[in-house]
Amino acid sequence: VLPFPSQVVYNRVGKCGSRTVVLLLRILSEKHGFNLVTSDIHNKTRLTKNEQMELIKNISTAEQPYLFTRHVHFLNFSRFGGDQPVYINIIRDPVNRFLSNYFFRRFGDWRGEQNHMIRTPSMRQEERYLDINVCILENYPECSNPRLFYIIPYFCGQHPRCREPGEWALERAKLNVNENFLLVGILEELEDVLLLLERFLPHYFKDVLSIYKNPEHRKLGNLTVTVKKTIPSPEAIQILYQRMRYEYEFYYYVKEQFHLLKRKFGLKSHIRKPRPRPEFFIPSPLETEEPIDDEEEDDEKWLEDIYKR
């Protein structure tokens, strides 16, 4: 019997499918009897030292087993004398994430009113209808760094340097993925993410895939799709790539690790034609084609080691 982790944290990255996953968690928490702890704070990801201590204290004293979820950058529980929980997360292609957020801020999703003008009521009309190409090509703050350096800080943590686009934050984020996260999945392969979560954390995620595939749940999930999205010009996309080079290095690193994990458990990846990438990117990551039959390390032993971290 595998050790049962009674403390799980999903520090969800914005516009990476987290609304869909939280919908699933609400159903699963009732079905399996764990404590789903959510937060009403959605726009405060960076915390002072005192705020970190207070949040860690509140999380750690929640009724166990719990799964805590909030948009917040990685918290090091052990730094403040707490037991480090099991972390999980999901990321997506950085440009797609940025575009989803850009239009969601303006027009919301299908849960809103028919005109989709209620997401950010205070937004000025000229800002709401700002052409995405103008925003990128004319270097508006919303479409340039540091605003575009978004995913890495969720894994790098609360250190001030985690907010600065560069190698230091990138490498620290990779280290935390390896040492503190049970699973970081890829939204483009969400069904496989759910399969692995069910395998690794059955007390929380058993039957998650069958719930996700249920037509009634799919109707709810479709309501969270951002509306009125348009695709920028190739020139604007190329500029976004350049501005988000560290985000892409991290994304492809996580994707490679995720595919290695899938291979370990016999899951095939459906290989899509890769999007052209600028020269600065590392070589194409390993694509999983066939399951590995002979693993040196036993699957159960591997999970035990993860839970003991």
Coordinates of C-alpha atoms in Angstrom, one line a residue:
V1 CA 0.0 0.0 0.0
L2 CA 1.4 3.4 -1.0
P3 CA 1.8 6.1 1.6
F4 CA -1.3 8.3 1.5
P5 CA -0.4 12.0 1.2
S6 CA -2.8 14.0 3.4
Q7 CA -1.6 17.4 2.3
V8 CA -1.8 18.4 -1.4
V9 CA -1.3 21.8 -2.8
Y10 CA -2.4 22.9 -6.3
N11 CA -0.9 26.4 -6.8
R12 CA -2.7 26.7 -10.0
V13 CA -1.3 28.8 -12.9
G14 CA -3.8 31.3 -14.3
K15 CA -5.5 30.4 -17.7
C16 CA -4.0 26.9 -17.7
G17 CA -7.2 24.9 -17.3
S18 CA -7.5 25.4 -13.6
R19 CA -11.2 26.3 -13.7
T20 CA -11.9 22.9 -15.3
V21 CA -9.8 21.1 -12.7
V22 CA -11.4 22.9 -9.8
L23 CA -14.8 21.9 -11.1
L24 CA -13.6 18.3 -11.0
L25 CA -12.2 18.7 -7.6
R26 CA -15.5 19.9 -6.2
I27 CA -17.1 16.8 -7.4
L28 CA -14.3 14.6 -6.2
S29 CA -14.1 16.1 -2.8
E30 CA -17.7 15.1 -2.1
K31 CA -17.2 11.7 -3.7
H32 CA -14.1 10.8 -1.8
G33 CA -14.5 12.8 1.4
F34 CA -11.3 15.0 1.4
N35 CA -11.2 18.6 2.4
L36 CA -11.1 20.9 -0.6
V37 CA -9.7 24.2 0.6
T38 CA -10.0 27.1 -1.8
S39 CA -9.3 30.8 -1.6
D40 CA -11.2 33.9 -2.6
I41 CA -8.0 35.7 -3.3
H42 CA -7.2 35.4 -7.0
N43 CA -4.9 38.3 -7.8
K44 CA -2.2 38.1 -5.1
T45 CA 0.4 35.6 -6.1
R46 CA 3.5 37.3 -4.4
L47 CA 3.5 37.5 -0.7
T48 CA 5.6 39.2 2.0
K49 CA 7.4 37.0 4.5
N50 CA 4.7 37.5 7.1
E51 CA 2.0 36.7 4.5
Q52 CA 3.8 33.5 3.6
M53 CA 4.0 32.5 7.2
E54 CA 0.3 33.2 7.8
L55 CA -0.8 31.4 4.7
I56 CA 1.3 28.3 5.4
K57 CA 0.0 28.3 9.0
N58 CA -3.6 28.4 7.7
I59 CA -3.0 25.7 5.2
S60 CA -1.1 23.4 7.6
T61 CA -3.9 23.6 10.2
A62 CA -6.7 22.7 7.7
E63 CA -8.5 19.4 8.4
Q64 CA -6.7 16.6 6.7
P65 CA -6.7 15.1 4.2
Y66 CA -6.9 18.3 2.3
L67 CA -6.2 19.7 -1.1
F68 CA -5.5 23.4 -1.1
T69 CA -5.8 25.4 -4.3
R70 CA -5.0 29.1 -5.1
H71 CA -3.3 31.2 -7.7
V72 CA -0.1 31.7 -5.7
H73 CA 3.6 31.3 -6.4
F74 CA 5.4 28.3 -4.9
L75 CA 5.6 28.4 -1.1
N76 CA 8.5 26.6 0.7
F77 CA 6.8 25.2 3.8
S78 CA 10.0 23.7 5.2
R79 CA 11.6 27.2 5.3
F80 CA 9.1 28.1 8.0
G81 CA 9.3 24.8 9.9
G82 CA 6.2 23.2 8.3
D83 CA 5.8 19.8 6.5
Q84 CA 6.3 20.2 2.8
P85 CA 3.0 19.1 1.0
V86 CA 2.7 17.3 -2.2
Y87 CA 2.6 19.9 -5.0
I88 CA 0.8 19.4 -8.4
N89 CA 0.2 21.9 -11.3
I90 CA -0.6 22.2 -15.0
I91 CA 0.9 24.6 -17.5
R92 CA 0.3 25.3 -21.2
D93 CA 2.0 26.8 -24.3
P94 CA 3.0 30.3 -23.1
V95 CA 1.7 32.2 -26.1
N96 CA -1.6 30.5 -25.9
R97 CA -1.8 31.2 -22.2
F98 CA -1.1 34.8 -22.8
L99 CA -3.7 35.2 -25.5
S100 CA -6.3 33.4 -23.4
N101 CA -5.6 35.8 -20.5
Y102 CA -5.6 38.9 -22.8
F103 CA -9.1 38.3 -24.2
F104 CA -10.5 36.9 -20.9
R105 CA -9.6 40.1 -19.1
R106 CA -11.7 41.9 -21.8
F107 CA -14.5 39.7 -22.6
G108 CA -14.7 36.9 -20.1
D109 CA -16.0 33.4 -21.0
W110 CA -19.3 31.8 -21.8
R111 CA -20.5 32.0 -18.2
G112 CA -20.9 35.7 -18.5
E113 CA -23.7 37.8 -20.0
Q114 CA -24.4 37.6 -23.7
N115 CA -22.3 40.7 -24.5
H116 CA -19.3 39.4 -22.5
M117 CA -18.6 43.0 -21.3
I118 CA -18.7 42.3 -17.6
R119 CA -15.3 40.7 -16.9
T120 CA -13.4 43.9 -16.1
P121 CA -16.1 46.6 -15.7
S122 CA -13.5 49.3 -14.9
M123 CA -11.6 48.8 -18.1
R124 CA -11.7 51.8 -20.5
Q125 CA -13.3 51.1 -23.9
E126 CA -10.1 52.0 -25.8
E127 CA -8.2 49.5 -23.7
R128 CA -10.8 46.8 -24.0
Y129 CA -10.8 47.0 -27.8
L130 CA -7.0 47.5 -28.1
D131 CA -5.9 45.4 -31.1
I132 CA -3.6 42.6 -30.0
N133 CA -1.1 43.3 -32.8
V134 CA -0.9 47.0 -31.7
C135 CA -0.4 45.9 -28.1
I136 CA 2.5 43.6 -29.1
L137 CA 4.2 45.6 -31.9
E138 CA 4.0 48.9 -30.1
N139 CA 5.3 47.4 -26.9
Y140 CA 2.4 48.2 -24.5
P141 CA 3.1 47.1 -20.9
E142 CA 0.5 44.4 -21.0
C143 CA 2.3 42.7 -24.0
S144 CA 5.9 43.1 -22.8
N145 CA 8.1 42.0 -20.0
P146 CA 7.8 41.6 -17.0
R147 CA 4.1 41.0 -17.6
L148 CA 4.9 38.1 -20.0
F149 CA 7.2 36.4 -17.4
Y150 CA 4.3 34.7 -15.8
I151 CA 4.5 30.9 -15.6
I152 CA 8.1 30.5 -14.1
P153 CA 7.4 32.4 -10.9
Y154 CA 4.7 29.9 -9.9
F155 CA 7.5 27.3 -9.7
C156 CA 10.5 29.5 -8.8
G157 CA 8.8 30.8 -5.6
Q158 CA 8.5 34.0 -3.6
H159 CA 12.1 35.2 -3.9
P160 CA 12.3 38.7 -5.5
R161 CA 14.6 37.3 -8.3
C162 CA 11.8 34.9 -9.3
R163 CA 10.0 37.8 -10.9
E164 CA 13.0 38.8 -13.0
P165 CA 13.2 37.1 -16.5
G166 CA 16.5 35.3 -16.6
E167 CA 18.5 32.1 -16.0
W168 CA 18.4 32.3 -12.2
A169 CA 14.6 32.1 -12.0
L170 CA 14.5 29.5 -14.8
E171 CA 16.9 27.1 -13.1
R172 CA 15.3 27.6 -9.7
A173 CA 11.9 26.8 -11.2
K174 CA 13.3 23.6 -12.8
L175 CA 14.9 22.6 -9.5
N176 CA 11.6 23.0 -7.6
V177 CA 9.7 21.0 -10.3
N178 CA 12.2 18.1 -9.7
E179 CA 12.3 18.3 -5.9
N180 CA 8.9 19.5 -4.8
F181 CA 6.2 18.7 -7.4
L182 CA 4.7 15.2 -7.8
L183 CA 3.4 16.1 -11.2
V184 CA 3.4 19.1 -13.5
G185 CA 1.2 18.3 -16.5
I186 CA 0.6 19.9 -19.9
L187 CA -2.8 21.3 -20.6
E188 CA -2.6 20.2 -24.2
E189 CA -2.6 16.6 -22.9
L190 CA -5.1 17.0 -20.1
E191 CA -6.6 13.5 -20.3
D192 CA -3.2 12.0 -19.7
V193 CA -2.6 14.5 -16.8
L194 CA -5.8 13.2 -15.2
L195 CA -4.9 9.6 -15.8
L196 CA -1.6 10.1 -14.0
L197 CA -3.2 12.1 -11.1
E198 CA -5.6 9.2 -10.7
R199 CA -2.6 6.8 -10.6
F200 CA -0.5 8.9 -8.2
L201 CA -3.2 10.3 -5.9
P202 CA -6.1 7.8 -6.0
H203 CA -7.6 9.0 -2.7
Y204 CA -8.2 12.4 -4.4
F205 CA -8.6 11.6 -8.1
K206 CA -10.1 8.2 -8.5
D207 CA -12.6 8.2 -11.4
V208 CA -11.6 11.7 -12.4
L209 CA -11.3 10.8 -16.1
S210 CA -14.8 9.2 -16.3
I211 CA -16.2 12.4 -14.6
Y212 CA -14.3 14.6 -17.0
K213 CA -15.6 12.7 -20.1
N214 CA -19.2 12.8 -18.9
P215 CA -21.2 14.8 -21.4
E216 CA -22.9 16.8 -18.6
H217 CA -19.5 17.8 -17.1
R218 CA -18.2 18.7 -20.6
K219 CA -21.1 21.2 -20.9
L220 CA -20.0 22.9 -17.7
G221 CA -16.3 22.9 -18.9
N222 CA -17.2 24.5 -22.2
L223 CA -18.6 27.5 -20.3
T224 CA -15.1 28.4 -19.1
V225 CA -13.7 28.8 -22.6
T226 CA -12.6 32.4 -23.3
V227 CA -14.6 34.2 -26.0
K228 CA -13.7 36.6 -28.8
K229 CA -10.1 35.4 -29.1
T230 CA -8.2 36.3 -32.2
I231 CA -4.8 35.2 -33.5
P232 CA -2.0 37.8 -33.8
S233 CA 0.0 38.3 -37.0
P234 CA 3.1 36.0 -37.6
E235 CA 5.3 39.0 -36.9
A236 CA 3.6 39.7 -33.6
I237 CA 3.8 36.0 -32.6
Q238 CA 7.5 36.0 -33.4
I239 CA 8.0 39.0 -31.1
L240 CA 6.1 37.2 -28.3
Y241 CA 8.4 34.2 -28.7
Q242 CA 11.4 36.4 -28.3
R243 CA 10.0 38.1 -25.2
M244 CA 9.0 34.8 -23.7
R245 CA 12.2 32.8 -24.4
Y246 CA 12.6 31.7 -20.8
E247 CA 9.0 30.8 -20.5
Y248 CA 9.4 28.5 -23.5
E249 CA 12.6 26.9 -22.2
F250 CA 10.7 26.1 -19.1
Y251 CA 7.6 24.9 -20.9
Y252 CA 9.6 22.5 -23.1
Y253 CA 11.6 21.3 -20.1
V254 CA 8.4 20.4 -18.3
K255 CA 6.9 18.9 -21.4
E256 CA 9.9 16.6 -21.8
Q257 CA 9.7 15.5 -18.1
F258 CA 6.0 14.9 -18.5
H259 CA 6.5 12.7 -21.6
L260 CA 9.2 10.7 -19.8
L261 CA 6.8 10.1 -17.0
K262 CA 4.1 9.0 -19.4
R263 CA 6.5 6.6 -21.0
K264 CA 7.3 5.2 -17.6
F265 CA 3.7 4.3 -17.1
G266 CA 3.0 3.1 -20.6
L267 CA 1.1 6.1 -22.0
K268 CA 1.7 7.1 -25.6
S269 CA 1.8 10.7 -26.8
H270 CA -0.1 11.7 -29.8
I271 CA 2.5 13.6 -31.7
R272 CA 1.3 16.8 -33.4
K273 CA 3.3 18.7 -36.0
P274 CA 5.4 21.0 -33.9
R275 CA 5.0 24.7 -34.2
P276 CA 8.1 26.5 -35.7
R277 CA 10.3 27.8 -33.0
P278 CA 12.9 30.5 -33.0
E279 CA 16.6 29.7 -33.1
F280 CA 17.2 30.4 -29.4
F281 CA 15.2 27.3 -28.3
I282 CA 16.9 24.2 -27.1
P283 CA 16.6 21.2 -29.5
S284 CA 13.1 19.6 -29.7
P285 CA 12.3 17.7 -26.6
L286 CA 11.9 13.9 -26.5
E287 CA 8.6 12.9 -27.9
T288 CA 7.1 9.7 -26.4
E289 CA 6.3 7.1 -29.1
E290 CA 6.4 3.7 -27.4
P291 CA 5.9 2.6 -23.8
I292 CA 9.1 1.4 -22.0
D293 CA 8.9 -2.2 -21.0
D294 CA 11.9 -2.6 -18.8
E295 CA 12.3 0.0 -16.2
E296 CA 15.2 -0.2 -13.7
E297 CA 13.1 1.4 -11.0
D298 CA 9.9 -0.2 -9.8
D299 CA 6.8 2.1 -10.2
E300 CA 5.7 1.6 -6.6
K301 CA 9.1 2.4 -5.2
W302 CA 9.3 5.5 -7.3
L303 CA 6.0 6.8 -5.9
E304 CA 7.1 6.0 -2.4
D305 CA 10.2 8.1 -2.8
I306 CA 8.2 11.0 -4.1
Y307 CA 5.8 10.9 -1.2
K308 CA 8.8 10.8 1.3
R309 CA 10.3 14.0 0.0

